[in-house]
Short mmCIF file of C-alpha atoms in Angstrom, two decimals:
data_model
loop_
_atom_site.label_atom_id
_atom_site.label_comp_id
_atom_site.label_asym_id
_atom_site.label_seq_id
_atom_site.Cartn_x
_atom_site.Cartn_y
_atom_site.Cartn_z
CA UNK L 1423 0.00 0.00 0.00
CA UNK L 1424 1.20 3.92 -0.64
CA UNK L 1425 1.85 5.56 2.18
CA UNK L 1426 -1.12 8.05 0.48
CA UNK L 1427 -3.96 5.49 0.92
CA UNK L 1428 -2.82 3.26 4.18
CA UNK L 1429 -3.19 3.20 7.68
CA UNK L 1430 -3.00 0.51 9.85
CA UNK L 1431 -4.49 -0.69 13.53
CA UNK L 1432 -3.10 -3.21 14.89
CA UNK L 1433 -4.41 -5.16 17.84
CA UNK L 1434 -1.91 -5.51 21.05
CA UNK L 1435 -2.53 -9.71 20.79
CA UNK L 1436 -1.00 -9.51 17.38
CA UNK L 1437 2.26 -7.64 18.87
CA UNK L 1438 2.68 -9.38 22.00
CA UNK L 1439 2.01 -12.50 24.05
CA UNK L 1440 1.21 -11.17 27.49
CA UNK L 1441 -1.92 -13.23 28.15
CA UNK L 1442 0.13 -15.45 30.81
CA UNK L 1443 0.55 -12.13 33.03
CA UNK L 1444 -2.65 -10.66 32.52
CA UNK L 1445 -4.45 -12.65 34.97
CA UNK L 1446 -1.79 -12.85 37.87
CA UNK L 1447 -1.43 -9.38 37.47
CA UNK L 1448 -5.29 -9.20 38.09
CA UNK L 1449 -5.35 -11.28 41.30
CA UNK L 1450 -2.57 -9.43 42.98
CA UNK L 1451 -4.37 -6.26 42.36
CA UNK L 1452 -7.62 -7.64 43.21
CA UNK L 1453 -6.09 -9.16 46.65
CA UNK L 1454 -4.80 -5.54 47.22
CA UNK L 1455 -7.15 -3.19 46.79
CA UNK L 1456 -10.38 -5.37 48.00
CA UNK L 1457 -8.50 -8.32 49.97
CA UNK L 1458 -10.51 -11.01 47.98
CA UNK L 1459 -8.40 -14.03 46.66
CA UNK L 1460 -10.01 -14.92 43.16
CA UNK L 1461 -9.34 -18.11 41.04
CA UNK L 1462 -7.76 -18.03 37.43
CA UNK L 1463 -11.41 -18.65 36.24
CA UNK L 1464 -13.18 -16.15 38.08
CA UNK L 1465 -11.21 -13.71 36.58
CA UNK L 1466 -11.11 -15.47 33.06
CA UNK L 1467 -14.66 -15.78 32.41
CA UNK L 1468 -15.59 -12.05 32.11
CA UNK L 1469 -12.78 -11.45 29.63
CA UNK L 1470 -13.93 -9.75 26.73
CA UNK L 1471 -16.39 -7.46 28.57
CA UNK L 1472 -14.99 -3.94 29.73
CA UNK L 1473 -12.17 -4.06 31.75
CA UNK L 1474 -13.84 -2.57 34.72
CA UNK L 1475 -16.33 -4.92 34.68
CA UNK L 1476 -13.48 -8.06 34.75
CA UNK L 1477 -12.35 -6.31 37.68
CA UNK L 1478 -16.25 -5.69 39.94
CA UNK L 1479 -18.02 -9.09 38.50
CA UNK L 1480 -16.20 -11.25 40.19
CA UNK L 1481 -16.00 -9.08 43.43
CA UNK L 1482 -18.99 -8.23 43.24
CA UNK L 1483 -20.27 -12.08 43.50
CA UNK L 1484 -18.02 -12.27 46.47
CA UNK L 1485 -20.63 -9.68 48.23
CA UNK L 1486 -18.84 -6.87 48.11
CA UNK L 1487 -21.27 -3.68 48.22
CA UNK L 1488 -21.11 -1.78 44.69
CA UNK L 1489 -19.73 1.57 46.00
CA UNK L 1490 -16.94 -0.14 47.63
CA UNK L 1491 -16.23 -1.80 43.95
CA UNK L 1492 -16.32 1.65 42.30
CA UNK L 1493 -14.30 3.50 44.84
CA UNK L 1494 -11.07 0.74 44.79
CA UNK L 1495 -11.33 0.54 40.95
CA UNK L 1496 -8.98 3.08 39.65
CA UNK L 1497 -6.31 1.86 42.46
CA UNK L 1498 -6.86 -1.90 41.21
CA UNK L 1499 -6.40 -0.39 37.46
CA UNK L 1500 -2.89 1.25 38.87
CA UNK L 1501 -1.95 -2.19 40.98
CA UNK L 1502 -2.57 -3.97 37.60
CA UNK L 1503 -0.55 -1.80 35.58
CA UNK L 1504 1.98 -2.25 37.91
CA UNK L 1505 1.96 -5.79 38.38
CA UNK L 1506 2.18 -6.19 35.17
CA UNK L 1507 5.05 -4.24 33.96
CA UNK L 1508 7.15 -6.26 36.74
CA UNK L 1509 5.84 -9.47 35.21
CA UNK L 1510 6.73 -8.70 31.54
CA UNK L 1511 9.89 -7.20 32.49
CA UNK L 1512 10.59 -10.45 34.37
CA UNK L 1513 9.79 -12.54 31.05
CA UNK L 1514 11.68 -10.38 28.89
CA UNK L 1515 15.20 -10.61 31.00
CA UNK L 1516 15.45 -13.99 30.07
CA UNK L 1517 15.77 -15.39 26.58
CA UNK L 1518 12.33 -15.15 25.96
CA UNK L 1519 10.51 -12.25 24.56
CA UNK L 1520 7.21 -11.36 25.10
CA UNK L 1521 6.98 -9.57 21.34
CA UNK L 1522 5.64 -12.22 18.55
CA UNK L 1523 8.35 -13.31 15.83
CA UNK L 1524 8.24 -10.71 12.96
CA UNK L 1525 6.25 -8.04 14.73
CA UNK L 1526 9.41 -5.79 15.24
CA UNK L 1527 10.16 -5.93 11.51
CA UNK L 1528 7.26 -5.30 9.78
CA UNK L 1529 6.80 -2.23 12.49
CA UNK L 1530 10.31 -1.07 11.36
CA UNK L 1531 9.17 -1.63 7.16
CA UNK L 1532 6.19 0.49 8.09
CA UNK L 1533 7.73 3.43 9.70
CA UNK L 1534 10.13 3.18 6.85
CA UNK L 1535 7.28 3.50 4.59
CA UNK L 1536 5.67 6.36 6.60
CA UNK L 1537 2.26 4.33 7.21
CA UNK L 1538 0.31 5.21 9.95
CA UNK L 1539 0.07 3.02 12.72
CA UNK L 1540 -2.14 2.79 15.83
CA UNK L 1541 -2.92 0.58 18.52
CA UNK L 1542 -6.57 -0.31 19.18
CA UNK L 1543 -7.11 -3.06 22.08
CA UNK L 1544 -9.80 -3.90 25.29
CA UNK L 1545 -7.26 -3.10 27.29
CA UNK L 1546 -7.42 0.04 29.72
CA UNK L 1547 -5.03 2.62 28.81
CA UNK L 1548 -2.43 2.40 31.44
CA UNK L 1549 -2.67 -1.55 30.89
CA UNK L 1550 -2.38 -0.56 26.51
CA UNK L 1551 0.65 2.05 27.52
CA UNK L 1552 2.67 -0.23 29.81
CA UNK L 1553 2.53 -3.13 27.69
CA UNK L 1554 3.85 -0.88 24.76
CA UNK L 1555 6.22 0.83 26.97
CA UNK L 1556 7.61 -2.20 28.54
CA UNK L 1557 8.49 -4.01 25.10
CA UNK L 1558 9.59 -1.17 23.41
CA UNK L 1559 6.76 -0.89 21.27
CA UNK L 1560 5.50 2.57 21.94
CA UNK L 1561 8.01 4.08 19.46
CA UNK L 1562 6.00 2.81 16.39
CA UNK L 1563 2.89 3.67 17.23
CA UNK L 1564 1.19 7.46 17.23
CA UNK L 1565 -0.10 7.80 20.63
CA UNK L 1566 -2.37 10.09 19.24
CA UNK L 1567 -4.24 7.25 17.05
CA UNK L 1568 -4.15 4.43 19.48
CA UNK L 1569 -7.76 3.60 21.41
CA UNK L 1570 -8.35 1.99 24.30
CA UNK L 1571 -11.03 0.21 25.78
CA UNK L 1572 -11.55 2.81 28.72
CA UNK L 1573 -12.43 5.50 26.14
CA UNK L 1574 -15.66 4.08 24.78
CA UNK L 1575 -18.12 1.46 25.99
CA UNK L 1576 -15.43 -1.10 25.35
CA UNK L 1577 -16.92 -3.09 22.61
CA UNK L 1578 -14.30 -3.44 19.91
CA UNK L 1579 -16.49 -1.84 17.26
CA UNK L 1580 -16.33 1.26 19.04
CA UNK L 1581 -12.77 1.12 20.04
CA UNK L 1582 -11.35 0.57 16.21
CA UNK L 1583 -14.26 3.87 15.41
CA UNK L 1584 -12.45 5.73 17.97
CA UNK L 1585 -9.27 4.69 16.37
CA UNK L 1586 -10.40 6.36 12.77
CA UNK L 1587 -11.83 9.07 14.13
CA UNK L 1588 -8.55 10.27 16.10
CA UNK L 1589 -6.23 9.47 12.71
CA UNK L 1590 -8.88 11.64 10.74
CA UNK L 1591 -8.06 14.50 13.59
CA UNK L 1592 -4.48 14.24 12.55
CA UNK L 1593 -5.17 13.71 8.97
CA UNK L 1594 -4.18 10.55 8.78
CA UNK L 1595 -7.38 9.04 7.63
CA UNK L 1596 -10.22 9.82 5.32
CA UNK L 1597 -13.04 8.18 3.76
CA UNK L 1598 -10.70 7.50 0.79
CA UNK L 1599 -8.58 5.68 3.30
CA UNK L 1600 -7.21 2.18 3.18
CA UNK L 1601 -7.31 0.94 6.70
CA UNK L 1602 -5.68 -2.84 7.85
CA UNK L 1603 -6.54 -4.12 11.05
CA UNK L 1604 -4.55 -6.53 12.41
CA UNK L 1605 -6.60 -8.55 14.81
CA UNK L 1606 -6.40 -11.99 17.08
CA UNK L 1607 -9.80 -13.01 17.68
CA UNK L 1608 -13.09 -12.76 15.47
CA UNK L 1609 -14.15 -9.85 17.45
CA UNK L 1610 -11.47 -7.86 15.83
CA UNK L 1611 -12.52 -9.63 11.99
CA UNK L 1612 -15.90 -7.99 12.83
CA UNK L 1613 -15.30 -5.18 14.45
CA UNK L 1614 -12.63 -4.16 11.73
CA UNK L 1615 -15.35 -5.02 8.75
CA UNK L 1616 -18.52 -3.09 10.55
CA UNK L 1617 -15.90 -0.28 10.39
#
């Protein structure tokens, strides 16, 4: 593609493989800010839904009151982010890293080719940033197109609309615009083609 006609969104599963540290990370934060233990599954089930909604379903079946969920969220959020970091960090000292075969080299052909590139995931944010940050990542993508999960109703439709609408701020993007989406699950198939 020209660099006149393309821009591409690229979902963080199709960079990375973090999944192994998302739900640890969870827990701790979870056993932190509320001081419920949770199971791998309790957490694992409501994957796919918002991510505030991973963290207060499964707390909130433990009985804790609703305003206590909302008030603890954004310090769970921060916990996670945390946690996280630490754990890839820890995976990428050793000879393993947590950035897919490939990804770093197609990243570097695009910049070469002056494509634009943004990130759009169901991750929060700070989850989105440090994941990014942590690998290295960040410095291909243009902060200013990448959406997040937090900044919409977190349904992947939305998030990848978000995504356009932010490259057509910067002029990235038009209706004349070839966009890619590089997705991991059939959310992001549909999501990318109701777009």
């Amino acid at each position: 593609p020209s660099t006149q006609n393309a821009a591409v969104l690229v979902n963080d599963g199709t960079l990375v493989n973090v999944y192994e540290h998302h739900t640890p990370s969870y827990q701790e934060s979870i056993l932190q800010t509320y001081g419920i233990i949770l199971t791998l599954e309790e957490i694992e089930r409501n994957y796919g839904k918002p991510a505030s909604e991973v963290v207060a379903m499964p707390v909130r079946e433990k009985g804790l009151r609703e305003s206590r969920i909302q008030e603890g969220l954004e310090r769970a959020f921060s916990l996670y982010a945390q946690e996280l970091a630490r754990r890839i960090k820890e995976a990428n000292s050793g000879a393993k890293s947590a950035i897919l075969p490939g990804v770093q080299k197609l990243l570097e052909k695009l910049v070469l080719e002056e494509i634009p590139r943004g990130v759009v995931t169901g991750n929060i944010r700070l989850a989105g940033e440090t994941i990014l940050n942590v690998t290295n990542l960040s410095q291909f993508f243009n902060p200013e197109i990448n959406a997040y999960a937090d900044q919409t109703t977190g349904k992947r439709t939305m998030i990848i609309k978000n995504a356009l609408i932010n490259a057509n701020i910067i002029g990235a993007y038009d209706e004349n615009t070839n966009v890619f989406v590089f997705g991991d699950t059939p959310s992001d198939v549909e999501a990318a083609k109701e777009n």
